[in-house]
PDB file of C-alpha atoms in Angstrom:
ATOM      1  CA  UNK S   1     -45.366  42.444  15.256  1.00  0.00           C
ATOM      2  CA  UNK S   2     -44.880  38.843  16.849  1.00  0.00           C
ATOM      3  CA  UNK S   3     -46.049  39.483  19.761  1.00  0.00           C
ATOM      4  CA  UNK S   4     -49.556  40.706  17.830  1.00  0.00           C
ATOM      5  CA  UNK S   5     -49.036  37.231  15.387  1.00  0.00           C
ATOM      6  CA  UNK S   6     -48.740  35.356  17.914  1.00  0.00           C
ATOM      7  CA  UNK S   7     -51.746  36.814  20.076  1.00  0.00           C
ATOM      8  CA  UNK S   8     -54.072  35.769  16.680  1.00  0.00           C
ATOM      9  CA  UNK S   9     -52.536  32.368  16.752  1.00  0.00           C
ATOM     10  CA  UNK S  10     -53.364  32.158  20.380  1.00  0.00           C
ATOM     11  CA  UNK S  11     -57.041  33.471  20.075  1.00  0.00           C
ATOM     12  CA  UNK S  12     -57.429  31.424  16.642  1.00  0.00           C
ATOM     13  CA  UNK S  13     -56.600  28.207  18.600  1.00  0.00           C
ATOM     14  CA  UNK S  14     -58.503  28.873  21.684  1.00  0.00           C
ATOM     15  CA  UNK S  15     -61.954  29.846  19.474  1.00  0.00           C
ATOM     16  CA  UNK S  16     -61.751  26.714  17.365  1.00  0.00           C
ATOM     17  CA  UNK S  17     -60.932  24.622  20.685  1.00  0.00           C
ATOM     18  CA  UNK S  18     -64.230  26.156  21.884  1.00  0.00           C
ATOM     19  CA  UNK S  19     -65.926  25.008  18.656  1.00  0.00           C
ATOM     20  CA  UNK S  20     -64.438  21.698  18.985  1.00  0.00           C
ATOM     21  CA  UNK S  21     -65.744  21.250  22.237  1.00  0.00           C
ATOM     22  CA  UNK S  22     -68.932  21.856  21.414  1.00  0.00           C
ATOM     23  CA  UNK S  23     -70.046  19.194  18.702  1.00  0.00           C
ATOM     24  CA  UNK S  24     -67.792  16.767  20.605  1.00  0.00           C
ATOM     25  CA  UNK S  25     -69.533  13.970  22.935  1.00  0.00           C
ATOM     26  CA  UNK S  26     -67.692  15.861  26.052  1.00  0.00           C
ATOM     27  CA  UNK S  27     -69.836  18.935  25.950  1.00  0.00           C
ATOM     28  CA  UNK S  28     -73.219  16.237  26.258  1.00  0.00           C
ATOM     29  CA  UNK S  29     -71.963  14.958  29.652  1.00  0.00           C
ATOM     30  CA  UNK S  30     -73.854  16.532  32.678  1.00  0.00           C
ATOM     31  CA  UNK S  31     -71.309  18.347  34.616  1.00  0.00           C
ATOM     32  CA  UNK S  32     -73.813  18.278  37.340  1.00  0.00           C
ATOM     33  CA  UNK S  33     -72.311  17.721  41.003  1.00  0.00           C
ATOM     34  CA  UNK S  34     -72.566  15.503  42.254  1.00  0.00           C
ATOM     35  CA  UNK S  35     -72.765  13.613  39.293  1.00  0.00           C
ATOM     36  CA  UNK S  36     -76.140  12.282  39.076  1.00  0.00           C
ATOM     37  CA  UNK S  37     -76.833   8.933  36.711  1.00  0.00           C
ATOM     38  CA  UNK S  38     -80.179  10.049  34.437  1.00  0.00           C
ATOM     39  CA  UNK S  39     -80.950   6.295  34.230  1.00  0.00           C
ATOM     40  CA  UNK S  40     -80.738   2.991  36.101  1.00  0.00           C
ATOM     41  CA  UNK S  41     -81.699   2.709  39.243  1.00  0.00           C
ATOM     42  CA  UNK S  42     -80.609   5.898  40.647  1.00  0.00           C
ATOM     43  CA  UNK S  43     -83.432   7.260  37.920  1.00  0.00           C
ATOM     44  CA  UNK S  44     -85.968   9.457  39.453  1.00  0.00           C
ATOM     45  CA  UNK S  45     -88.759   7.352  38.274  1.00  0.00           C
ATOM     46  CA  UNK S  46     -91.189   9.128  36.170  1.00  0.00           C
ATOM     47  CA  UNK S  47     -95.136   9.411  37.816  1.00  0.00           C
ATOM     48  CA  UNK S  48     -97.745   9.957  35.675  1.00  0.00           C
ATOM     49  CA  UNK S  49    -100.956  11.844  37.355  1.00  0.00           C
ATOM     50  CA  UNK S  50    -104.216  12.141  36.956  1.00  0.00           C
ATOM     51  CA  UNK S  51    -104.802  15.322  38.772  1.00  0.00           C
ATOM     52  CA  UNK S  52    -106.339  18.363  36.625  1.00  0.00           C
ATOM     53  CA  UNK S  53    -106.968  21.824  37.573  1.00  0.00           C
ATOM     54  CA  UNK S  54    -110.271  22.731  38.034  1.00  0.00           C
ATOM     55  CA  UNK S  55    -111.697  25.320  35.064  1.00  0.00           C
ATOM     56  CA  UNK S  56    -111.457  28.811  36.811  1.00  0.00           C
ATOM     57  CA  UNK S  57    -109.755  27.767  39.520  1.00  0.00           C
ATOM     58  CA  UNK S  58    -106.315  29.487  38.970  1.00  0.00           C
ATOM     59  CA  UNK S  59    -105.959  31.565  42.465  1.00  0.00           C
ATOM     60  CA  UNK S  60    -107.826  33.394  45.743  1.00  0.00           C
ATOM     61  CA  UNK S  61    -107.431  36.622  46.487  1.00  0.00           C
ATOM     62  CA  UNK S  62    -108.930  37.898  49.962  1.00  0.00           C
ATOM     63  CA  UNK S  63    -110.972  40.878  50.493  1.00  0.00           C
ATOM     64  CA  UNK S  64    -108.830  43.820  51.401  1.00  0.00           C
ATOM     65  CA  UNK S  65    -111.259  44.968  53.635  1.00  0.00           C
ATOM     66  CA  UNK S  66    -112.840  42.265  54.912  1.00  0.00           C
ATOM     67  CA  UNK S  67    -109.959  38.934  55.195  1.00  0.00           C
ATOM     68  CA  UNK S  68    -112.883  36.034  55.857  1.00  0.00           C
ATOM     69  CA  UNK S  69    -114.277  37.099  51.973  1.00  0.00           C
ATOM     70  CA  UNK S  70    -112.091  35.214  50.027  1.00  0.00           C
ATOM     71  CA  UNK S  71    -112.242  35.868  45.340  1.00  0.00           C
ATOM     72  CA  UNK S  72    -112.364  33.737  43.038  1.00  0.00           C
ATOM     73  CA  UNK S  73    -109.830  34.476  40.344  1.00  0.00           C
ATOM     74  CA  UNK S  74    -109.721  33.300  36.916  1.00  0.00           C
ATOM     75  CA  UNK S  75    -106.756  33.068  34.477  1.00  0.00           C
ATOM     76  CA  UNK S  76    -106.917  36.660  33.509  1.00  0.00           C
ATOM     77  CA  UNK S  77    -107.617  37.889  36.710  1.00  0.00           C
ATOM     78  CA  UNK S  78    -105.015  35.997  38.450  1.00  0.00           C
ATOM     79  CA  UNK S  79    -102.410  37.208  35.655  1.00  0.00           C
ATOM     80  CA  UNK S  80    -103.981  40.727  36.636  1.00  0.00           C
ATOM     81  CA  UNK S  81    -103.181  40.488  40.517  1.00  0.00           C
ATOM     82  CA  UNK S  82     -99.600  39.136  39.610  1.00  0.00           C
ATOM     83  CA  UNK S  83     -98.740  42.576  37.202  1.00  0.00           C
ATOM     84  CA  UNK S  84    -101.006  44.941  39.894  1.00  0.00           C
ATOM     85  CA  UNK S  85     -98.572  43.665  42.920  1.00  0.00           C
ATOM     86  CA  UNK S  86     -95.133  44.283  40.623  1.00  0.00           C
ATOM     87  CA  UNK S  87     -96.403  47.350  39.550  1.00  0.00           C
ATOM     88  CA  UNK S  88     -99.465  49.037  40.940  1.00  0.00           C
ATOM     89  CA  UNK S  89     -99.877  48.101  44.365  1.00  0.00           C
ATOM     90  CA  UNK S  90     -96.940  50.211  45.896  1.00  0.00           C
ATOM     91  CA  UNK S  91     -99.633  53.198  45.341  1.00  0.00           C
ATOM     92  CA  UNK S  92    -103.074  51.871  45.176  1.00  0.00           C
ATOM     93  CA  UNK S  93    -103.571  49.898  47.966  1.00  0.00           C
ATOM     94  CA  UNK S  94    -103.069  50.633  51.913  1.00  0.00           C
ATOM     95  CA  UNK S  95    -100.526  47.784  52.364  1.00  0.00           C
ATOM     96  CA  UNK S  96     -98.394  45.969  50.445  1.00  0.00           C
ATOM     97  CA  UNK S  97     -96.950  42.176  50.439  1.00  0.00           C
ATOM     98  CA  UNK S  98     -93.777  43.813  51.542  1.00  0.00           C
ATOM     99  CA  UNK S  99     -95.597  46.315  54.376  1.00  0.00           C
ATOM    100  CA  UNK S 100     -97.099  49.589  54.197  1.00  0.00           C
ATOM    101  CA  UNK S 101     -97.509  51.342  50.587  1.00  0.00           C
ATOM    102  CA  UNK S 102     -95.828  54.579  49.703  1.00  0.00           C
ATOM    103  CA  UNK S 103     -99.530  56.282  48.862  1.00  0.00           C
ATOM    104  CA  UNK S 104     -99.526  58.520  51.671  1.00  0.00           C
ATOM    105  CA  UNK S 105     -96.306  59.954  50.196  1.00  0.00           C
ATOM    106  CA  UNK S 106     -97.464  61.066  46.718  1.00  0.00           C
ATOM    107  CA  UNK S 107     -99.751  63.840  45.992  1.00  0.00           C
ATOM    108  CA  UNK S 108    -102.644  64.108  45.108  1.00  0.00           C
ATOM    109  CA  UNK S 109    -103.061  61.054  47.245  1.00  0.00           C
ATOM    110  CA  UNK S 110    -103.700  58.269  44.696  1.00  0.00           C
ATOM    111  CA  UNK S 111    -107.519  56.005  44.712  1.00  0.00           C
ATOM    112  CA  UNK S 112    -107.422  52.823  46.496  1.00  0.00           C
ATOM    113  CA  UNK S 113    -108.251  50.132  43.251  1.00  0.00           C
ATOM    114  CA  UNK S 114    -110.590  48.416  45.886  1.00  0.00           C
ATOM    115  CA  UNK S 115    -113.055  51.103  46.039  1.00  0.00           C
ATOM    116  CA  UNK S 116    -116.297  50.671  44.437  1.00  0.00           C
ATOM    117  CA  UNK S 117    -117.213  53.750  44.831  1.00  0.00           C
ATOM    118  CA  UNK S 118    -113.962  55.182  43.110  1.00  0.00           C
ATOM    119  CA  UNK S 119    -114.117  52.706  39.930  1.00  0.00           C
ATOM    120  CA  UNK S 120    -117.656  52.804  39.425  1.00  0.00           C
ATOM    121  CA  UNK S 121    -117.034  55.929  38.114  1.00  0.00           C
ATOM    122  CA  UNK S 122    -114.710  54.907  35.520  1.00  0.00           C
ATOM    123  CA  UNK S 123    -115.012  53.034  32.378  1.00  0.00           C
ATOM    124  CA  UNK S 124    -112.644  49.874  31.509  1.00  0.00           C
ATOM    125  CA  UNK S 125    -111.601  52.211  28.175  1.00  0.00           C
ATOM    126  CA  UNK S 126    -110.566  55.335  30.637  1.00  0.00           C
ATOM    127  CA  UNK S 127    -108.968  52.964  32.734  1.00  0.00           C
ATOM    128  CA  UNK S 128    -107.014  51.317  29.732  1.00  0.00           C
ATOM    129  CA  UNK S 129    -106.234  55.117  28.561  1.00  0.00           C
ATOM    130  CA  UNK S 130    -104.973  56.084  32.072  1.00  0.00           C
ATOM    131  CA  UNK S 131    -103.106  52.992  32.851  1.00  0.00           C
ATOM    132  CA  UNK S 132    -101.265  52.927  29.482  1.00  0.00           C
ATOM    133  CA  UNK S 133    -100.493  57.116  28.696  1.00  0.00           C
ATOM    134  CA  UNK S 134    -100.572  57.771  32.832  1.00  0.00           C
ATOM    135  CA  UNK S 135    -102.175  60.282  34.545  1.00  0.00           C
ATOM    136  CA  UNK S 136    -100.812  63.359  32.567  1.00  0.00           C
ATOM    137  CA  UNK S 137    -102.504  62.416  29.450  1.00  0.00           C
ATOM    138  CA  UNK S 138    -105.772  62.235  30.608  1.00  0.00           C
ATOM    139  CA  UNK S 139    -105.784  64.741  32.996  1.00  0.00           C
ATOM    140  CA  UNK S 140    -105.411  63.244  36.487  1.00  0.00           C
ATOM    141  CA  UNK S 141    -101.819  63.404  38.357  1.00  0.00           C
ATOM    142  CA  UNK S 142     -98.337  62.974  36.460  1.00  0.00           C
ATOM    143  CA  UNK S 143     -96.939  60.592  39.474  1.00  0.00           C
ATOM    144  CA  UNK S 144     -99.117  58.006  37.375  1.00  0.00           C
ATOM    145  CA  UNK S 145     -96.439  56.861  34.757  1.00  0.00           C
ATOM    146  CA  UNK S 146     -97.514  55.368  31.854  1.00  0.00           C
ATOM    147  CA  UNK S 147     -97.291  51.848  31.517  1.00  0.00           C
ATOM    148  CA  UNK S 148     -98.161  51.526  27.436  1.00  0.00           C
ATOM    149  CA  UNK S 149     -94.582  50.724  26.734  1.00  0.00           C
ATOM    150  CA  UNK S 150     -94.125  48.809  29.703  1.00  0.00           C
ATOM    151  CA  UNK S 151     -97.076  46.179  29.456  1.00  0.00           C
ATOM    152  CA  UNK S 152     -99.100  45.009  27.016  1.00  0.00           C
ATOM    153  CA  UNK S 153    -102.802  45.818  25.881  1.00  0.00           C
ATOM    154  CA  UNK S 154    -103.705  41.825  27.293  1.00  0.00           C
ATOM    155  CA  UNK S 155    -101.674  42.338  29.943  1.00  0.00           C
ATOM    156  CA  UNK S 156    -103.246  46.133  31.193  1.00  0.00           C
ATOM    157  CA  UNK S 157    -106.523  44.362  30.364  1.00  0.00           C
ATOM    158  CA  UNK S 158    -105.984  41.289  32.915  1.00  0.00           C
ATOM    159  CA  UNK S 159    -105.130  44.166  35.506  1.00  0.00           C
ATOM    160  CA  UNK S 160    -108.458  45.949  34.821  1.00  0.00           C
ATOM    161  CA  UNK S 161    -109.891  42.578  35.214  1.00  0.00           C
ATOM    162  CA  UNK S 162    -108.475  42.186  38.483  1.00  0.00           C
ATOM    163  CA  UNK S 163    -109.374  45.535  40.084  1.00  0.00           C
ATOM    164  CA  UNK S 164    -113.153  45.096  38.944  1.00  0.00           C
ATOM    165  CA  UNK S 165    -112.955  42.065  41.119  1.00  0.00           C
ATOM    166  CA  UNK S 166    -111.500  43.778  44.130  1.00  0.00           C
ATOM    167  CA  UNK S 167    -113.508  46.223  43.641  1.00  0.00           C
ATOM    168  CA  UNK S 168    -116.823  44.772  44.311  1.00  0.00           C
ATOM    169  CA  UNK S 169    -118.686  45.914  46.714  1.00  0.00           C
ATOM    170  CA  UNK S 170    -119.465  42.940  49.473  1.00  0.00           C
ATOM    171  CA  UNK S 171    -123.183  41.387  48.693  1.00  0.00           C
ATOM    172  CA  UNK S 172    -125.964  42.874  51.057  1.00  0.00           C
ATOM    173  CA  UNK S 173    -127.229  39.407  53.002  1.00  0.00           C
ATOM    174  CA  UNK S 174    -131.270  39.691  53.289  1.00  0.00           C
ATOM    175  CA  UNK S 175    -132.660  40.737  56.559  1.00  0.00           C
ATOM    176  CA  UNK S 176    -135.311  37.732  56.473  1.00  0.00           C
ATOM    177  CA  UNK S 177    -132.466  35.041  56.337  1.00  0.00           C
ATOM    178  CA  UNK S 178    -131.812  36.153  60.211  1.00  0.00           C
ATOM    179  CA  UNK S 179    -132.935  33.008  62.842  1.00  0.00           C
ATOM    180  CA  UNK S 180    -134.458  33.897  65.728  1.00  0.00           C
ATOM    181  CA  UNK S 181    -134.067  32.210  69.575  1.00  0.00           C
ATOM    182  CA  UNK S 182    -137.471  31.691  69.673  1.00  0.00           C
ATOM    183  CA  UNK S 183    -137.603  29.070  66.869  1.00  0.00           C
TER     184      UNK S 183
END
């Protein structure tokens, strides 16, 4: 019975120490190391800018298929590419930013996002369906998890955004823009 008093008295002490610490002036010194002054002349002055991002211009992404077309993203579709390479890319693309993907592995082979061809077929609201109650629940292959609970209805909407921009097909250049050598 002491031994348990005495284990209270101990934890009792220690948990109001802890309290004490923390309105005290103690707990507002930096315990940085090494111990860096936050003003004087060691300061890291402050710099004011006047640089802005440009409206739309919140990342690139390059053409899968052919590297010298480069995309324009906007804030959506950039916010789209970010959630498509944590979660989508590993079996919807050939590569990967960490090497080859694992589509070869699954079955029924999965569609590249970067195909026109492929998502011209398919509606942003069968997309949003698929994407958010998987493959199962519309029909198409259960290795397609659903992602409903996972990421939001903005966030499965940037990622639509962002394959419909992959997805493009490249622009047909005009035959009569050719020069000739005779010119």
């Amino acid at each position: 019975m002491k031994i348990l008093a005495l284990y209270l008295a101990v934890m009792a002490a220690v948990l109001s120490g802890a309290a004490m610490v923390r309105r005290s002036a103690m707990s507002k010194i930096c315990w940085c190391w090494p111990p860096v002054s936050h003003t004087g002349p060691h300061a890291k002055p402050k710099t004011v800018t006047t640089e802005y991002v440009a409206y739309g211009s919140y990342g690139t992404e390059a053409d899968w298929n052919n590297p010298e077309r480069i995309y324009q993203l906007n804030f959506n579709q950039d916010q789209g590419r970010r959630i498509f390479y944590q979660h989508c890319v590993w079996c919807h693309a050939d590569a990967t930013p960490a090497g080859p993907s694992n589509r070869s592995n699954v079955t029924p082979e999965p569609p590249l996002m970067n195909d026109p061809a492929a998502l011209a077929k398919v509606s942003d609201g069968s997309l949003r369906n698929m994407i958010a109650h998987g493959g199962r629940a519309v029909g198409k292959s259960a290795m397609m998890p659903p992602y409903g609970d996972t990421l939001t209805a903005e966030e499965i909407d940037d990622v639509i955004a962002y394959i419909r921009v992959v997805a493009a097909p490249e622009p047909v250049k005009p035959a009569g823009n050719a020069k000739s050598n005779g010119e």
